[in-house]
Coordinates of C-alpha atoms and ligand atoms in Angstrom, one line a residue:
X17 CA -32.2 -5.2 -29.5
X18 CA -31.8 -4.8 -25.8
X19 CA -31.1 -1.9 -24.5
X20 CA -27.5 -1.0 -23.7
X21 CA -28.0 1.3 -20.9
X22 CA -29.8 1.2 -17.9
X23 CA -29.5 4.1 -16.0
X24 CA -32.5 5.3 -13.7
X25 CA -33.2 8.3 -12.0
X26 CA -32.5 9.4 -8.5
X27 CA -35.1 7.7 -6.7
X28 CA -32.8 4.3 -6.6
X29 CA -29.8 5.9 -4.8
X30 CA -30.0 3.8 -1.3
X31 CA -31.2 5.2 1.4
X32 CA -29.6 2.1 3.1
X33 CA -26.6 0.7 3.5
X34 CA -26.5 -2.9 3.7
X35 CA -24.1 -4.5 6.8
X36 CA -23.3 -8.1 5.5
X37 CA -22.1 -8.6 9.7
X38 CA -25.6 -10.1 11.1
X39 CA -25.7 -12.6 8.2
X40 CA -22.2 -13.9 8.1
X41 CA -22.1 -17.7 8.6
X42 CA -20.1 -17.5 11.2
X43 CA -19.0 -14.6 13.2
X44 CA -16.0 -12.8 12.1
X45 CA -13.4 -13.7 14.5
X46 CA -11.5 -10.7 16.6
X47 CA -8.3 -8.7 16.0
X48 CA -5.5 -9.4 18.5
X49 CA -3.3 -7.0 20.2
X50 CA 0.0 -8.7 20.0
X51 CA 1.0 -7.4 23.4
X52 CA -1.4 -9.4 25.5
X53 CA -2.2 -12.1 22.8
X54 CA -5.9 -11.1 23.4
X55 CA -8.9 -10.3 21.7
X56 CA -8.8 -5.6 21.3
X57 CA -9.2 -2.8 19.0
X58 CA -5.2 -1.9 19.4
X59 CA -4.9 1.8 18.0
X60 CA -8.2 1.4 15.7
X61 CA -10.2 3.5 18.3
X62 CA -7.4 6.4 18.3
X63 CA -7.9 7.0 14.6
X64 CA -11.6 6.7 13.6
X65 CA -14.3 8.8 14.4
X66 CA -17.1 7.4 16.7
X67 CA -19.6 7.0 14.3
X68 CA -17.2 5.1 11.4
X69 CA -16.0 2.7 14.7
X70 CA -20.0 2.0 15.0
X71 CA -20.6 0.9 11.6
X72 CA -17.4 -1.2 11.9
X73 CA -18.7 -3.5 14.2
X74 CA -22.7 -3.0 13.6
X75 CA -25.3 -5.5 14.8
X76 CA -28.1 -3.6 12.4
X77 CA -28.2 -4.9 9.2
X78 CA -29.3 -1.9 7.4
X79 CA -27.7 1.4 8.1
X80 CA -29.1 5.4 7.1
X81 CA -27.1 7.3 4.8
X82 CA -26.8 10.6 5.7
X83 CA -28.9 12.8 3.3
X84 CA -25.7 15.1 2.9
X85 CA -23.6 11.8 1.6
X86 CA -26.5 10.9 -0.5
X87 CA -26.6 14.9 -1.9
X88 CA -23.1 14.6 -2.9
X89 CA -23.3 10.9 -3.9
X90 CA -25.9 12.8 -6.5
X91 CA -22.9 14.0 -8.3
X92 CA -22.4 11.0 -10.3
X93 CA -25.0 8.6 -8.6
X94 CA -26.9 6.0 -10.1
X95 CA -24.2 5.1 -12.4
X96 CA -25.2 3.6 -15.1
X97 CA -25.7 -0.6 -15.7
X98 CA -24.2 -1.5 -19.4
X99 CA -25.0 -4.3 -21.3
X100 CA -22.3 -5.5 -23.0
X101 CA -24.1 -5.9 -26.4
X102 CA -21.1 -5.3 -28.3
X103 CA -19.2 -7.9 -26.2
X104 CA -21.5 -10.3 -26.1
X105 CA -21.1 -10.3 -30.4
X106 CA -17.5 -10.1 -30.2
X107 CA -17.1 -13.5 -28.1
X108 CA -20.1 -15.1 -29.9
X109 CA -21.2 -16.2 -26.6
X110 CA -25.4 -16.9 -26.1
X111 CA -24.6 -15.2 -22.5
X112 CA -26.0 -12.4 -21.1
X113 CA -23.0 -9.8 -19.9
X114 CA -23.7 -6.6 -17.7
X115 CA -21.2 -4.5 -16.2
X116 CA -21.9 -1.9 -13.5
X117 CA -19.8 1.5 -14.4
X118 CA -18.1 3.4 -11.1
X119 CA -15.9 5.3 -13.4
X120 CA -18.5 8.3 -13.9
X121 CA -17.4 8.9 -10.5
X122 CA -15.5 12.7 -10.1
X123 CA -12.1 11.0 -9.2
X124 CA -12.8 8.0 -11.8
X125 CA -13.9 4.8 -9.7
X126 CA -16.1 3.3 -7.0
X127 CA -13.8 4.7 -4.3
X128 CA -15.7 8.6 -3.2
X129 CA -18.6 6.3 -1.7
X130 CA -16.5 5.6 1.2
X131 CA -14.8 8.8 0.9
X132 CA -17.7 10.7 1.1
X133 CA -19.2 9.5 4.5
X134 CA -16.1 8.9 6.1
X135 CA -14.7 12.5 5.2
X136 CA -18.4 13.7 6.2
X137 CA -18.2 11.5 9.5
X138 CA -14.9 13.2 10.4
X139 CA -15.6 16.7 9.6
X140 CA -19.1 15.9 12.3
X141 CA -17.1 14.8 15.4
X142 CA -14.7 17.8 14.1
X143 CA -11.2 16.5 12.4
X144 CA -9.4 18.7 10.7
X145 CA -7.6 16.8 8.9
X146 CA -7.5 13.4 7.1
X147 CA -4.1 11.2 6.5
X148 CA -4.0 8.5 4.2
X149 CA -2.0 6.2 1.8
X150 CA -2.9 5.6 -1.9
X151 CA -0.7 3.0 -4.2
X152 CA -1.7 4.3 -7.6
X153 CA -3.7 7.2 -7.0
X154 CA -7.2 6.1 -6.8
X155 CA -7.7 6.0 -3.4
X156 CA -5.8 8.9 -2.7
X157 CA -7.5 11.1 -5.3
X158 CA -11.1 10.2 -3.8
X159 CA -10.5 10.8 -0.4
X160 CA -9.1 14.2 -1.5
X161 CA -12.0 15.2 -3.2
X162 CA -14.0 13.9 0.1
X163 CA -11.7 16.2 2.3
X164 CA -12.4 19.1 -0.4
X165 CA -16.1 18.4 -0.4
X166 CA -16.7 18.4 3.4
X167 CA -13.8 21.7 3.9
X168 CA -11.1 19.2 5.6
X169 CA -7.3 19.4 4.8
X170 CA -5.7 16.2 3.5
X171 CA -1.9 14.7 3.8
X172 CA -1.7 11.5 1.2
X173 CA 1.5 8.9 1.5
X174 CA 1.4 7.4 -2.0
X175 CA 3.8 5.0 -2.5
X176 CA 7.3 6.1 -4.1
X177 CA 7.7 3.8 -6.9
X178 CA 3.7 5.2 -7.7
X179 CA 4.6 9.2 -7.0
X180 CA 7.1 8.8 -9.9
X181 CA 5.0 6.6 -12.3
X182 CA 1.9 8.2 -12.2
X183 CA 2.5 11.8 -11.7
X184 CA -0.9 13.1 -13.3
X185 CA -3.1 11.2 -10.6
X186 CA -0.7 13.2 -7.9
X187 CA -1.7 16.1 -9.7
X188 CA -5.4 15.4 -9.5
X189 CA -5.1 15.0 -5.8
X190 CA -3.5 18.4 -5.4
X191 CA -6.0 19.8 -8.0
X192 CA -8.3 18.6 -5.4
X193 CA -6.1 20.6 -2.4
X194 CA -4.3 17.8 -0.9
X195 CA -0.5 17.2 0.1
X196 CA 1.3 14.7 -1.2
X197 CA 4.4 13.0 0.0
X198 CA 6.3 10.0 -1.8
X199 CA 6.3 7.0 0.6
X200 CA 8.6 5.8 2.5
X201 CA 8.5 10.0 3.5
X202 CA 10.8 12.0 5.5
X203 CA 7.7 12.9 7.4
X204 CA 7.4 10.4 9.5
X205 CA 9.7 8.0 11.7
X206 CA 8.7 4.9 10.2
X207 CA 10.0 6.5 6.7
X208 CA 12.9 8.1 8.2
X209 CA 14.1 4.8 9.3
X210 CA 13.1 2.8 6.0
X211 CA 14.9 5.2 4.2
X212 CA 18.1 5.5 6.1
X213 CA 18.2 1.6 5.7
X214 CA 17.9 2.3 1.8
X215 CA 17.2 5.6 0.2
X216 CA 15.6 4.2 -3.2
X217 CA 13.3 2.1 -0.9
X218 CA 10.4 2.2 -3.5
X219 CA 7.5 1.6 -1.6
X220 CA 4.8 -0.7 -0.6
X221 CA 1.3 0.1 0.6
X222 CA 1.9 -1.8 3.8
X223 CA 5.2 1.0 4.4
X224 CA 2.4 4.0 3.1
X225 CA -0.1 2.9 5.7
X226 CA 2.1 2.7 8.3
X227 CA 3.3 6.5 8.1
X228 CA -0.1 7.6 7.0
X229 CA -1.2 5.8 11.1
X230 CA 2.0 7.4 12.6
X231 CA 0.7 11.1 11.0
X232 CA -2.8 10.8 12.8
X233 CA -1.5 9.5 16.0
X234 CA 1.1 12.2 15.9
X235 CA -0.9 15.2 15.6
X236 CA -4.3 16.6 17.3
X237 CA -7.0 17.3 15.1
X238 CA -6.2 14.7 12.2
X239 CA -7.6 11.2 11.9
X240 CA -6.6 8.0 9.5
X241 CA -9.0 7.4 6.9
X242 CA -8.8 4.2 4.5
X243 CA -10.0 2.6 1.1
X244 CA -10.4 -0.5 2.0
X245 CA -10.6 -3.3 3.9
X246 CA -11.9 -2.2 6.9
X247 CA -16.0 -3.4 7.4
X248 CA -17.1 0.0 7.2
X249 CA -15.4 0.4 4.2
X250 CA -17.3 -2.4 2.2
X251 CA -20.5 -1.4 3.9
X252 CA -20.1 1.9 2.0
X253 CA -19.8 0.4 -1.0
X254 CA -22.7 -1.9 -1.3
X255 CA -25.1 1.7 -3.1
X256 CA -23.4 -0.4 -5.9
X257 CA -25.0 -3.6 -5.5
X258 CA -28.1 -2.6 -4.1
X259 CA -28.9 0.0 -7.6
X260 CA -27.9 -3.0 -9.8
X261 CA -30.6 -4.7 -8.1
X262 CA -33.2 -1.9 -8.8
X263 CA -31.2 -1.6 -12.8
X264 CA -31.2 -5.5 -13.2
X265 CA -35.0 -5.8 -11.9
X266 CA -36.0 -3.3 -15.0
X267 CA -34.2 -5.6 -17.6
X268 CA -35.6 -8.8 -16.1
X269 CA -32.9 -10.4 -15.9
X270 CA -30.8 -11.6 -12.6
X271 CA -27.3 -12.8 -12.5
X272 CA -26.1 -16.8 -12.2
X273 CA -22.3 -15.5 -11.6
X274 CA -21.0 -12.3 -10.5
X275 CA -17.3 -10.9 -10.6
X276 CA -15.1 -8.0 -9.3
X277 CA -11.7 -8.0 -8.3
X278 CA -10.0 -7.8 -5.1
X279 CA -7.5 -5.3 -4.4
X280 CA -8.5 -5.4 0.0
X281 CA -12.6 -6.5 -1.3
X282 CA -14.5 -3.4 -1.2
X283 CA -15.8 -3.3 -4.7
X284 CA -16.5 -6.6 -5.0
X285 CA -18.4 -6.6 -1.5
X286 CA -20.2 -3.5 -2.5
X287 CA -21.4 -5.4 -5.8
X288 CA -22.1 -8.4 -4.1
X289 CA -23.4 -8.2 -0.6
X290 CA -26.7 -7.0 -1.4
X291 CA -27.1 -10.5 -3.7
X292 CA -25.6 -12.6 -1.0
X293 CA -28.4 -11.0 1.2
X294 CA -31.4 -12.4 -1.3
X295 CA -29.5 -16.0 -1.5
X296 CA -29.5 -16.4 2.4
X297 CA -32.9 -15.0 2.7
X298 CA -34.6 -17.5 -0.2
X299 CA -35.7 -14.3 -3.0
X300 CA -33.0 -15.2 -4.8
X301 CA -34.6 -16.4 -7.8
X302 CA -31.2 -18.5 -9.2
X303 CA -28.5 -19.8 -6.9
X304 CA -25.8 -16.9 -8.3
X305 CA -22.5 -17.5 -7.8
X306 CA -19.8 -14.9 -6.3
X307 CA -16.4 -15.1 -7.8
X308 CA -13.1 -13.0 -6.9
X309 CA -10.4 -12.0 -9.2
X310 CA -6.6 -11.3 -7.9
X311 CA -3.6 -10.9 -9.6
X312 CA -1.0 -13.8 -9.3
X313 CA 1.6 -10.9 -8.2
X314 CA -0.2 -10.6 -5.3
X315 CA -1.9 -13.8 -4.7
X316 CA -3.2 -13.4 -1.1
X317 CA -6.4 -15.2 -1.4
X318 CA -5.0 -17.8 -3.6
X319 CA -1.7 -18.6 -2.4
X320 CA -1.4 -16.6 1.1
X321 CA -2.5 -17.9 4.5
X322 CA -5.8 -17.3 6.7
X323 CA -3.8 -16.2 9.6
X324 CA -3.5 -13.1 11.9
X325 CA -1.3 -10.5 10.5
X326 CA -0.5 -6.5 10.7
X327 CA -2.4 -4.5 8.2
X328 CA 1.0 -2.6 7.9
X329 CA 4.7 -2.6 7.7
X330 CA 5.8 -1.0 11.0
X331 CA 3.3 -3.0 12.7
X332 CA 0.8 -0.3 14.2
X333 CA -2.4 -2.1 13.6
X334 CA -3.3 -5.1 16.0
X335 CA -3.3 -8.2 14.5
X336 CA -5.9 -9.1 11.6
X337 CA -7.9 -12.2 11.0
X338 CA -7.2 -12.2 7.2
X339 CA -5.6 -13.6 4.2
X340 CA -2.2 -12.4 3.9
X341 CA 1.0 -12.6 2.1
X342 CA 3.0 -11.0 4.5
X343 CA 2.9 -7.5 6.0
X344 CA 6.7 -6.9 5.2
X345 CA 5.4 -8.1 1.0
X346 CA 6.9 -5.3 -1.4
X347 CA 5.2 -6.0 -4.5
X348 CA 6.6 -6.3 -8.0
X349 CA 6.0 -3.1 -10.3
X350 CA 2.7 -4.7 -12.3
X351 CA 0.6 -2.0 -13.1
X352 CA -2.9 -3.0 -11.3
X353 CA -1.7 -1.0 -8.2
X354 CA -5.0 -1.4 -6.6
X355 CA -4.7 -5.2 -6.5
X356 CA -0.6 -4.8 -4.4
X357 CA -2.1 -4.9 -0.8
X358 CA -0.4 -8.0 0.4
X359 CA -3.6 -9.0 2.6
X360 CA -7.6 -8.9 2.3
X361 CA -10.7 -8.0 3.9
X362 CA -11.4 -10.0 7.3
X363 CA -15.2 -10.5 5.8
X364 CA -14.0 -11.4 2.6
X365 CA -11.5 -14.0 4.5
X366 CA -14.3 -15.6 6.2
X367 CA -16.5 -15.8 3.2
X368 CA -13.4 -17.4 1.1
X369 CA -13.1 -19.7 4.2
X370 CA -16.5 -20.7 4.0
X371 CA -16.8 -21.2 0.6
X372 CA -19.4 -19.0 -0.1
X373 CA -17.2 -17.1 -2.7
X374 CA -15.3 -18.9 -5.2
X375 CA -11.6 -17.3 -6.5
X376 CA -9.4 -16.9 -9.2
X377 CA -5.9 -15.5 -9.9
X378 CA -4.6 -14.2 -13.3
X379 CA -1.7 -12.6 -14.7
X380 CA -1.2 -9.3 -16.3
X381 CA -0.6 -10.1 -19.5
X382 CA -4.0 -12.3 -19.9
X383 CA -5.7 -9.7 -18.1
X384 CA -4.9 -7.1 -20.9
X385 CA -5.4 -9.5 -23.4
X386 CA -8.9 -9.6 -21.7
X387 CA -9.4 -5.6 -21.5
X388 CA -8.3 -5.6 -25.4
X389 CA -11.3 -7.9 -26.4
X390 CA -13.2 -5.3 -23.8
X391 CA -12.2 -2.0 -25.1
X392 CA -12.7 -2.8 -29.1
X393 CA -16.0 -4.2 -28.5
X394 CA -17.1 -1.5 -25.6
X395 CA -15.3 1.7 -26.1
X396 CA -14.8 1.9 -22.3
X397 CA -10.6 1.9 -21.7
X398 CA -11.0 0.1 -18.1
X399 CA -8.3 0.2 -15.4
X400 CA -5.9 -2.6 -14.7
X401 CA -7.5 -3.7 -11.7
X402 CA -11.3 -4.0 -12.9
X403 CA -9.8 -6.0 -15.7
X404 CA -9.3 -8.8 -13.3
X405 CA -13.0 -8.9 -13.5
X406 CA -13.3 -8.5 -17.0
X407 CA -10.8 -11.6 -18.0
X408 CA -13.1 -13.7 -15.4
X409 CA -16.4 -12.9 -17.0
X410 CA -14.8 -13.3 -21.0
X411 CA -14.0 -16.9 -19.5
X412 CA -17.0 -17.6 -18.5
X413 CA -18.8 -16.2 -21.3
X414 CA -17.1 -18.1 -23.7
X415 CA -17.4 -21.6 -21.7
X416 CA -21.4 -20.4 -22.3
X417 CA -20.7 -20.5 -26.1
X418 CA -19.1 -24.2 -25.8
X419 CA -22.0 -25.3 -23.9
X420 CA -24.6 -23.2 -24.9
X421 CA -25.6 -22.1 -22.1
X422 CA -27.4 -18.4 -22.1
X423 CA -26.2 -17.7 -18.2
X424 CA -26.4 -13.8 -16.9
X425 CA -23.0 -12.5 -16.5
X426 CA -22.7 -9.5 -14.3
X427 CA -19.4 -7.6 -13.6
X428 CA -18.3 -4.5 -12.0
X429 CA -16.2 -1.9 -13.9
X430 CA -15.2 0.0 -11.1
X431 CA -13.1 2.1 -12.5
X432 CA -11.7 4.2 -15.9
X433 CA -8.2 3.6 -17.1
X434 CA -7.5 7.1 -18.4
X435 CA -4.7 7.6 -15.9
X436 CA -3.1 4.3 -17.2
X437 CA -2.5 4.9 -20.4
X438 CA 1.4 3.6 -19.6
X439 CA 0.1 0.5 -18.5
X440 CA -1.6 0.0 -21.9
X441 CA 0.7 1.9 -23.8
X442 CA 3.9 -1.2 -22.3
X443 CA 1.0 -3.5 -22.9
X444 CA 0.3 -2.6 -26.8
X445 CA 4.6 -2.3 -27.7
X446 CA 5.1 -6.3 -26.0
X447 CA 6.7 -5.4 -22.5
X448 CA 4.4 -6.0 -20.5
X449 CA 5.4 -9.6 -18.8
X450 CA 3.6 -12.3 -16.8
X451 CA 4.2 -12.4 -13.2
X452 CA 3.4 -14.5 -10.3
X453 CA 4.4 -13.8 -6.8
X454 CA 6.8 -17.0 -5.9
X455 CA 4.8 -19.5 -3.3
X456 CA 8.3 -19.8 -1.8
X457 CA 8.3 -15.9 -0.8
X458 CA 5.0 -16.3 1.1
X459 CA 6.4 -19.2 3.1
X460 CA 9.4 -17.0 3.9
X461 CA 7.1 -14.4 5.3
X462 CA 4.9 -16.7 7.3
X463 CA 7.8 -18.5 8.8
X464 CA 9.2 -14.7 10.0
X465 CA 5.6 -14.0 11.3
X466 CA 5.8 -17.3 13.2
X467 CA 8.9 -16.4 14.4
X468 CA 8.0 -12.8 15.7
X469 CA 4.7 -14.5 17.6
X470 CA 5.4 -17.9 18.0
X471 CA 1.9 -18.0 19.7
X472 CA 0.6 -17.4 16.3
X473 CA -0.8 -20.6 15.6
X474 CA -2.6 -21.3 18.9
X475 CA -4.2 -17.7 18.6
X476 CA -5.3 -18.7 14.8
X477 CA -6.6 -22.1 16.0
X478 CA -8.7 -20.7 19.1
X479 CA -10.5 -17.7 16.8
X480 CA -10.2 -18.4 13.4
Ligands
LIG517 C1 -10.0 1.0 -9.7 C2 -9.7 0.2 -8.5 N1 -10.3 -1.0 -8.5 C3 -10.1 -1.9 -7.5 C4 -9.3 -1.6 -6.4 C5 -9.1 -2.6 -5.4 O1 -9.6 -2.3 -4.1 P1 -10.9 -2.9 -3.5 O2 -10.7 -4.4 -3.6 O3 -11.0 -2.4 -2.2 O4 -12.0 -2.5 -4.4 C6 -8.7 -0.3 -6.4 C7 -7.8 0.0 -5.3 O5 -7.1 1.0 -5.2 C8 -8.9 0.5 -7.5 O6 -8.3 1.7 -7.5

């Protein structure tokens, strides 16, 4: 029998994070600053500390981790590599299935590595406090416990339509000694307005973001923090990839496919990158494939453009090279709030762009369908968003059992779905419906974009 869990000691938590920026086939192309129509940071370098803003646009491929990030990282660090023995019987497939599990994590997923360092960063160049947004909690709950960890205060903007859904992850964040405000708040200018316009104005991350920007601009002493997206984000993340390395090494095996989903593409880099790194330097010993799982509510990668756009609603943030389905997107109630960001990581972008990773877009009802088949063969009750990444690998594991193939499967888990038990519970009593964002809806937005900058097009054609 093989062994189900590979979990090794201490030693293999990086010393190094890996920055996928030297080896990108092409250079990632430049934000623009709508005012001048040029190449510049915009407010980036107002909200970030100095040493975050480094690793953002680093030209070293292999970055220290502090040895206070890696102390607290010891918390929960290696998490463990499954083999999904019990899956693998249930599908009757002759593949191999691993999953890497980020849910051991305090706050329940992959998303403290990046809240770690960038709450340590902070609290070195002296912040006092951190803003943020969260959609369903899970970002907003790690950077609180990051703030906590590191003796920072913490304001959150979580989404409205989220504050009053998923009121036990709210409470997890104050547990942790944060504030937390609905979004669109009365805090802020950009939520004043939104909610003058409408006062049920439910939310979007893109609204969440902007106010959370607007707080740290406002007020000495307090800086923006993020979960995603943003390079030094999915460098973070890759202590994930680089231990499934070290865990996949001591089963012999290494992987032909790997999937995560994509909410902004920090788990997935963080699985990832460290593989992509062995394939463009030859000790790859298979040509693995990388594959990216969305949800067609929110099809950005799929069905949106490779364009510049704002990160946010109000239209802070310069101008992104990036996958988008519109800044002004408010996203339809599914339950994989992690996967409602209506555009994607630049790097990820490019990659997609390049064709170096390959992507997919399913609904929610097939994905639960998918987590189902997961939970009764693994005991594991997965979040919504990782089950975008389950529903992949089950596919492909059962086109193994038509062809017989006995390919590796390797996917990430990042996170526990304790705090979604409505999700599951509309799932299991037949409510839960398919959705997919109308393509008609993106062109809407793209043809407001172009009409905002009618340079657009000409600025997308010279960098991207
Ligand atoms: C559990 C979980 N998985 C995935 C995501 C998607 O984000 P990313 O693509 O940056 O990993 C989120 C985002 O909130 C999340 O909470």
């Amino acid at each position: 029998m093989p062994s189900r869990k590979i979990i090794l000691d201490e030693k293999i938590i990086p010393k190094q994070w890996y920055c996928i920026l030297p080896d990108l086939p092409k250079p990632l192309p430049p934000t623009i600053e709508p005012e001048t129509k040029a190449p510049g940071p915009g407010i980036v370098p107002k909200i970030f500390p100095k040493q975050i803003l480094a690793q953002e646009m680093s030209t070293e491929r292999w970055i220290d981790i502090p040895e206070e990030v890696r102390d607290i990282y010891r918390l929960w660090r290696p998490t463990p590599l499954f083999r999904a023995v019990g899956l693998e019987k249930a599908l009757k497939t002759p593949a191999k299935i691993y999953y890497k599990y980020e849910g051991v994590s305090p706050p329940g997923s992959h998303k403290p590595n990046t809240a770690i360092p960038q709450a340590y960063y902070n609290m070195k160049e002296g912040v006092e406090r951190l803003s943020t947004e969260t959609g369903a909690g899970q970002w907003g709950s790690s950077i609180a416990f990051g703030a906590m960890m590191f003796g920072l205060k913490c304001t959150v903007y979580m989404v409205r339509v989220s504050y009053q859904q998923k009121p036990y992850r709210r409470s997890m964040m104050e547990a942790y000694g944060a504030k937390v405000y609905p979004s669109p708040s009365n805090q802020t200018e950009s939520g004043r307005a939104l909610l003058k316009e409408d006062a049920n104005n439910s939310g979007s991350l893109g609204i969440a973001i902007s106010e959370a920007i607007e707080d740290a601009l406002a007020h000495n002493g307090v800086n923006y923090s993020i979960g995603s997206v943003f390079n030094h984000v999915l460098l973070h993340q890759t202590v994930i990839g680089l231990e499934c390395k070290e865990q996949l090494e001591v089963a012999g095996d290494y992987p032909d496919v790997i999937y995560g989903c994509i909410g902004g593409g920090s788990s997935f880099s963080g699985l990832f990158w460290p593989f992509y790194h062995d394939k463009i330097t030859g000790k790859a010993p298979k040509d693995v494939r990388f594959i990216a799982t969305e949800a067609t509510a929110c099809p950005k990668v799929t069905k949106g453009e490779y364009t510049y756009d704002h990160g946010d609603t109000a239209k802070l943030t310069p101008l992104v090279p990036m996958h988008t389905i519109g800044h002004d997107f408010i996203p339809a109630p599914i339950h994989a709030g992690g996967l409602r960001y209506h555009g994607m990581a630049p790097i990820i972008s490019s990659l997609v762009s390049q064709n170096k990773i390959q992507t997919k877009a399913y609904n929610q009802t097939e994905v639960f369908d998918a987590a189902k088949i997961f939970i009764q063969s693994e005991g594991i009750i997965p979040a919504p968003e990782p089950a975008h990444a389950i529903k992949g690998a089950v596919d492909e594991a059962l086109r193994c059992k038509e062809t017989g193939e006995e390919k590796v499967i390797v996917f990430l888990l990042c996170g526990h779905g304790y705090f979604d038990m409505k999700a599951y519970d509309d799932y299991l009593s037949g409510k839960l419906l398919p959705y997919e964002y109308p393509a008609e809806k993106v062109e809407e937005s793209m043809r407001k974009l172009r009409k905002l900058y009618p340079w657009i097009d000409e600025v997308k054609k010279k960098f991207i």
